CSV table of C-alpha atoms in Angstrom, one decimal:
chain,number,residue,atom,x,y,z
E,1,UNK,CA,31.4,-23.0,-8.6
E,2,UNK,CA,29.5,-22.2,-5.4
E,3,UNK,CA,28.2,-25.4,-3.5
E,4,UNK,CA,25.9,-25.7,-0.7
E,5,UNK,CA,25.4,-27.9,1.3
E,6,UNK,CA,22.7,-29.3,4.1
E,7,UNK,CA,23.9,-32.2,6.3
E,8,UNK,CA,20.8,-33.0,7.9
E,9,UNK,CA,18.4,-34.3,5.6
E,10,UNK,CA,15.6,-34.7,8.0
E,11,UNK,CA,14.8,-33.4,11.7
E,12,UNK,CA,11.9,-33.1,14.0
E,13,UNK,CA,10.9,-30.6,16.5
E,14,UNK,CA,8.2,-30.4,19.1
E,15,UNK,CA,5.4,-28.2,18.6
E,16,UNK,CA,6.3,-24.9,20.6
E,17,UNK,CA,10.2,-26.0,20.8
E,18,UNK,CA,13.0,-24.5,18.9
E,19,UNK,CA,14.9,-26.2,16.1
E,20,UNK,CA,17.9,-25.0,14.4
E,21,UNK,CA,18.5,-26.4,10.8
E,22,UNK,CA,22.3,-26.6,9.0
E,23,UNK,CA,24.0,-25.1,6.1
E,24,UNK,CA,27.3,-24.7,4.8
E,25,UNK,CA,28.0,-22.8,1.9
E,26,UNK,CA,31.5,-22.4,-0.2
E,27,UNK,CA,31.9,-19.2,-2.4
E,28,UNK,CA,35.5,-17.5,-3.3
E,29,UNK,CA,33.0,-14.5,-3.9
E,30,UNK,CA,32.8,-11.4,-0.9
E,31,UNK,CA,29.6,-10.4,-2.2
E,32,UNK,CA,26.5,-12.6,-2.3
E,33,UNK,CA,23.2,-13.0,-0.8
E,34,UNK,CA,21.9,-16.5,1.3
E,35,UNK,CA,18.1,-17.4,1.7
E,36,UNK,CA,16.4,-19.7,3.3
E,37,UNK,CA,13.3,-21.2,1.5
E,38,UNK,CA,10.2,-23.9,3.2
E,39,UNK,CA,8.4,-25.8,0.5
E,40,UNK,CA,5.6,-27.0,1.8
E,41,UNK,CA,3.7,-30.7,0.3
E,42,UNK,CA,1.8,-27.7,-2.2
E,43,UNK,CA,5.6,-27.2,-3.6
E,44,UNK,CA,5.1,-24.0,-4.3
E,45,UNK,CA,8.4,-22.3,-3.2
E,46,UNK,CA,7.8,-19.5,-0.1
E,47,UNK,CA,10.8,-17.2,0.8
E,48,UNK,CA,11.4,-17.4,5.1
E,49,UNK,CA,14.4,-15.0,5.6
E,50,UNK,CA,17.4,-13.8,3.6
E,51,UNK,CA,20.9,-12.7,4.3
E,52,UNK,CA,23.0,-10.0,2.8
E,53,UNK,CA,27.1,-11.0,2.9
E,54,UNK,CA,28.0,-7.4,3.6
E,55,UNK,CA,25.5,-7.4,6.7
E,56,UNK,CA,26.7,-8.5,9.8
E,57,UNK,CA,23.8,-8.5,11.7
E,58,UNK,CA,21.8,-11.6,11.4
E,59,UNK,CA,18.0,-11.4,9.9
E,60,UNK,CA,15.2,-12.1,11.8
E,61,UNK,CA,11.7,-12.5,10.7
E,62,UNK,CA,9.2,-13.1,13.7
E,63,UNK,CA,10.1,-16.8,14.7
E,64,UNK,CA,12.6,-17.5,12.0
E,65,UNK,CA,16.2,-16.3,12.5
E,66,UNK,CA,19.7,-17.0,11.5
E,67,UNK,CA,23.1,-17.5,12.7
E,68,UNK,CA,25.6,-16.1,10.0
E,69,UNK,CA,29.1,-17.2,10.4
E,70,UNK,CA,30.7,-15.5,7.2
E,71,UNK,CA,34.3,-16.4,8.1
E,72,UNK,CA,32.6,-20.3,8.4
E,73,UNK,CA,30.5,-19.8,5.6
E,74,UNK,CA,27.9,-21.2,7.7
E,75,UNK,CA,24.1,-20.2,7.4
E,76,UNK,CA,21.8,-21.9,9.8
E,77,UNK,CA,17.8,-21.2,10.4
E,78,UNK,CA,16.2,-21.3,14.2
E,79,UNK,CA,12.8,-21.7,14.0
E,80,UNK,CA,11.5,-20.5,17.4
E,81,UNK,CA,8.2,-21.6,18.7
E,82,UNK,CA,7.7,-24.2,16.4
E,83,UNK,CA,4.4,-24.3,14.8
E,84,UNK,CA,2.6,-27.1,12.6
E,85,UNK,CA,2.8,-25.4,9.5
E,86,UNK,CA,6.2,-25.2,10.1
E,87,UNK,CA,6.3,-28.9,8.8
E,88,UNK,CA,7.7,-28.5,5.2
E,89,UNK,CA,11.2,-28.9,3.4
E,90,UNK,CA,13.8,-26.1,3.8
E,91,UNK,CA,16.3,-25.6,1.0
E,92,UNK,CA,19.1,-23.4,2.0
E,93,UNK,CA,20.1,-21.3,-1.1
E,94,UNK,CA,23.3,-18.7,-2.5
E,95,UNK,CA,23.1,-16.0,-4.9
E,96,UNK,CA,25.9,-14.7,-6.3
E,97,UNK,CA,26.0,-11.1,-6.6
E,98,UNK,CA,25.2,-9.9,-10.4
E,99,UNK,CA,27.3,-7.3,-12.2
E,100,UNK,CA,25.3,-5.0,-11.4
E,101,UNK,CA,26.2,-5.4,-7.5
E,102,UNK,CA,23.0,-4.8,-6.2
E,103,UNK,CA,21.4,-8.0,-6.6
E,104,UNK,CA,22.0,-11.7,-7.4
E,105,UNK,CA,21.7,-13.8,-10.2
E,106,UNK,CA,21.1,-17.6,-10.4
E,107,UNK,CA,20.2,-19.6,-6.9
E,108,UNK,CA,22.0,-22.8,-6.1
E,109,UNK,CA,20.3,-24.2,-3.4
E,110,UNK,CA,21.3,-26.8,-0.8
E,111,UNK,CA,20.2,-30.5,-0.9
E,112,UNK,CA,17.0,-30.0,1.6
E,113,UNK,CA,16.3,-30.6,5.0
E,114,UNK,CA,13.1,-32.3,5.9
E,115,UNK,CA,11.2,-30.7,8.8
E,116,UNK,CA,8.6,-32.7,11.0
E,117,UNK,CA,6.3,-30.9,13.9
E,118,UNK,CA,5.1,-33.2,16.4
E,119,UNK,CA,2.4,-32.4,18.2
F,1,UNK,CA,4.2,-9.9,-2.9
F,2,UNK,CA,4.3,-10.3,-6.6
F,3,UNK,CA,2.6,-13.4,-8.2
F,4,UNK,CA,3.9,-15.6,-10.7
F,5,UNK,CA,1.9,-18.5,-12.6
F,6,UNK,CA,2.9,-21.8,-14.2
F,7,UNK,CA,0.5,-23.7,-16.7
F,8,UNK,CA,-0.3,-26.4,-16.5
F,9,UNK,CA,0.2,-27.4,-13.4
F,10,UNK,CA,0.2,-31.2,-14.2
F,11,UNK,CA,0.7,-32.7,-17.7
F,12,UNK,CA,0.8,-36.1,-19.0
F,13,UNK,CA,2.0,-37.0,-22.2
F,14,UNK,CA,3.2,-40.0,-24.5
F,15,UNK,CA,6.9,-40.5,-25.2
F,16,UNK,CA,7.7,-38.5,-28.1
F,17,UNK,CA,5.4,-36.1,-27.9
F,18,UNK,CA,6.6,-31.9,-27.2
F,19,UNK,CA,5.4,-29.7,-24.3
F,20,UNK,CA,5.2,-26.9,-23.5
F,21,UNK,CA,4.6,-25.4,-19.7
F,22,UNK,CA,3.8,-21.7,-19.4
F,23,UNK,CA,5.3,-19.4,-16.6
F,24,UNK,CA,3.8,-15.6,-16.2
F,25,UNK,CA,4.6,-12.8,-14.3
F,26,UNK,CA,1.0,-11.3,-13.5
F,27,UNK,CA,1.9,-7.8,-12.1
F,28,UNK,CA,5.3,-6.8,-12.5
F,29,UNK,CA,7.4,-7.0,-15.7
F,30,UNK,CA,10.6,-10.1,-15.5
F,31,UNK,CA,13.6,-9.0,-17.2
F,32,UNK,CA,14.8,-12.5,-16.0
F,33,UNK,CA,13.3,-16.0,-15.0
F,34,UNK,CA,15.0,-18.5,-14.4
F,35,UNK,CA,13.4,-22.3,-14.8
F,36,UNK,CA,14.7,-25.2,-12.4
F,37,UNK,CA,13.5,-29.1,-12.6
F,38,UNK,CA,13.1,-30.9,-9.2
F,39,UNK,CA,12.9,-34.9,-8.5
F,40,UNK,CA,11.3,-36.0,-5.7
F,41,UNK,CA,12.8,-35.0,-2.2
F,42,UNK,CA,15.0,-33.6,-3.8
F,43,UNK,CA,17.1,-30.2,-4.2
F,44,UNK,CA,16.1,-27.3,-7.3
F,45,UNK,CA,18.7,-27.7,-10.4
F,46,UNK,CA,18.9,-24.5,-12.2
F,47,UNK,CA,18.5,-25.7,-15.8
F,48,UNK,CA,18.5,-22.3,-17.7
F,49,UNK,CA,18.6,-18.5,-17.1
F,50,UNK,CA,16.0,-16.8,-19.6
F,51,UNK,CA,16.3,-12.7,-20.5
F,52,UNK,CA,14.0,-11.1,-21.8
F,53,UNK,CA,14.6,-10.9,-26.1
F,54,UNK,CA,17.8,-12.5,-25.9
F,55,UNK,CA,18.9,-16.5,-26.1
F,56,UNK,CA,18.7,-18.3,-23.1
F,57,UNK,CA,21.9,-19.4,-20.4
F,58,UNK,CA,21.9,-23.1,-20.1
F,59,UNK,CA,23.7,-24.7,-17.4
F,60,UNK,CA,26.0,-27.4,-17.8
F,61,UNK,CA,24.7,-31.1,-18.6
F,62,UNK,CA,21.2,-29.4,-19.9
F,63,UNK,CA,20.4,-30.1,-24.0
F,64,UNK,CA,19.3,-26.6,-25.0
F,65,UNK,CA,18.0,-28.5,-28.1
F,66,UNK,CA,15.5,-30.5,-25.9
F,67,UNK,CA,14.9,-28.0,-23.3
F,68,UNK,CA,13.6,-25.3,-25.2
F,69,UNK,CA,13.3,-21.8,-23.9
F,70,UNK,CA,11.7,-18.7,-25.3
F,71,UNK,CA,11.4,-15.3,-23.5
F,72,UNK,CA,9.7,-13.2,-26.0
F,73,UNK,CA,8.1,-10.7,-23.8
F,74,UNK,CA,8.8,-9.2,-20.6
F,75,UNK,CA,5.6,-11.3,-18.7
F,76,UNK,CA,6.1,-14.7,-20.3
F,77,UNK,CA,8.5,-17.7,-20.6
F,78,UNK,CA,8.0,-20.8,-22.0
F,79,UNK,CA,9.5,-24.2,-21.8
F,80,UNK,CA,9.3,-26.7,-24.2
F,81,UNK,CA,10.5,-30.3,-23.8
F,82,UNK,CA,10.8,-31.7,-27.2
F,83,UNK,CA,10.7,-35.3,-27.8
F,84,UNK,CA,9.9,-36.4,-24.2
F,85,UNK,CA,11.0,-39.3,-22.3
F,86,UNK,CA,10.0,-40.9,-19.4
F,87,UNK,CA,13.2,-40.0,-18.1
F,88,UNK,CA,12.0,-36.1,-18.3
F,89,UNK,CA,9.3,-37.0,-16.2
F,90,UNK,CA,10.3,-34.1,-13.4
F,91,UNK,CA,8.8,-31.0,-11.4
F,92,UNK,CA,9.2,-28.2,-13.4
F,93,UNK,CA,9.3,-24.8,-11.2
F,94,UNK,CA,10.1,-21.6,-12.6
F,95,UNK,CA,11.1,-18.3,-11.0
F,96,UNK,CA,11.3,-14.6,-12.0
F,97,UNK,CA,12.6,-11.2,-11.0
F,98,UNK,CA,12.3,-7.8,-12.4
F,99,UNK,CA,15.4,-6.9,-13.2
F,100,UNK,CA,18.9,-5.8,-11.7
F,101,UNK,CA,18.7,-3.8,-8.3
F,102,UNK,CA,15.7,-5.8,-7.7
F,103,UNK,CA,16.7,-8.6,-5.1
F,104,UNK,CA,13.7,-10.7,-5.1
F,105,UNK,CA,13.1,-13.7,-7.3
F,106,UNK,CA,9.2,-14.8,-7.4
F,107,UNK,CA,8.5,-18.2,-7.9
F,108,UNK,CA,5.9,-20.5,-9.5
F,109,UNK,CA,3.8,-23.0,-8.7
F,110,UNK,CA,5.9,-25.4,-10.3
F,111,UNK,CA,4.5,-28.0,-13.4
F,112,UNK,CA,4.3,-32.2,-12.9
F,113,UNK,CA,5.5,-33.9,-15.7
F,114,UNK,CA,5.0,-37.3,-16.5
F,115,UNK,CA,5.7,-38.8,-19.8
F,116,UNK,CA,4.2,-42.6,-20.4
């Protein structure tokens, strides 16, 4: 069974400053996809950047980017620029690749990080 | 992007009673949701995978015959928690995707249960 996991359960980042969050995934799979998802206090679940395995170049979306280490199985988000409404919980997340092998199944999502923007 | 919708999005019940909570895919047709229960500060557990027209995938440790779920059309899932506890008292947050080749999974709102 895949597990990941999120050692920092809570960090905080100056407004304009850069924070990097942690996650370590473990998978016997070559195939899969890794997300990174904020959660505001509205729960409501908003997608911030994924990952394909097969891609070695790391995804970037404006201030959010990522540091894949595939032989590490390490996933972690930089948040550049930091901005309040960055404030929110990030869940790291794998999907497995389904049998079709174009997309993924089921999530399993890390145990949260807890992100605070000072002013 | 696409929208999906939970309803309600807060329900309060007496122990014992059944209820249901509603998740639709509003502009695109989900071959597959997927519905996850959340305690406070706390991680998503994937509870069950739902197809559309066929039984759904219950992970391990879930009682499919408490947890309910019914996928009868390709826009709508429901979960029904039977005989409620206050230990079912949860967030309830659903997810959907169109179908294979399609890498995005929408989420919900997410529902608020609390059983008295």
């Amino acid at each position: 069974a895949q597990t990941v996991t999120q050692s920092q359960p809570e960090m905080s980042v100056q407004e304009a400053e850069t924070v990097t969050l942690s996650c370590t995934y473990d998978t016997s799979e070559s195939d899969y996809y890794l997300f990174w998802y904020k959660q505001p206090p509205s729960r409501q679940m908003i997608l911030v950047i994924r990952q394909e395995a097969y891609k070695q170049q790391n995804a970037t979306e404006n201030r959010f980017s990522v540091n894949f280490q595939k032989a590490a199985k390490s996933f972690s988000l930089k948040i550049s620029d930091s901005q309040l409404g960055d404030a929110a919980m990030y869940f790291c997340a794998y999907g497995g690749s389904d049998a079709g092998g174009t997309s993924y199944g089921k999530l399993t999502f890390g145990q949260g990080t807890i992100l605070t923007v000072h002013p | 992007g696409a929208v999906v919708s939970q309803h309600p999005s807060r329900v309060i019940c007496k122990s014992g009673t059944s209820v249901k909570i509603e998740c639709r895919s509003l502009d695109f047709q989900a071959t597959t949701m997927f519905w996850y229960r959340q305690f406070p500060k706390k991680s998503l557990m994937l509870m069950a995978t739902s197809n559309e027209g066929s039984k759904a995938t219950y992970e391990q440790g879930v009682e499919k015959d408490k947890f309910l779920i019914n996928h009868a059309s390709l826009t709508l899932s429901t979960l029904t928690v039977t005989s409620a506890h206050p230990e079912d008292s949860s967030f309830y947050i659903c997810s959907a995707r169109a179908g294979q080749g399609t890498d995005t999974q929408y989420f919900g709102p997410g529902t608020r249960l609390t059983v008295l």
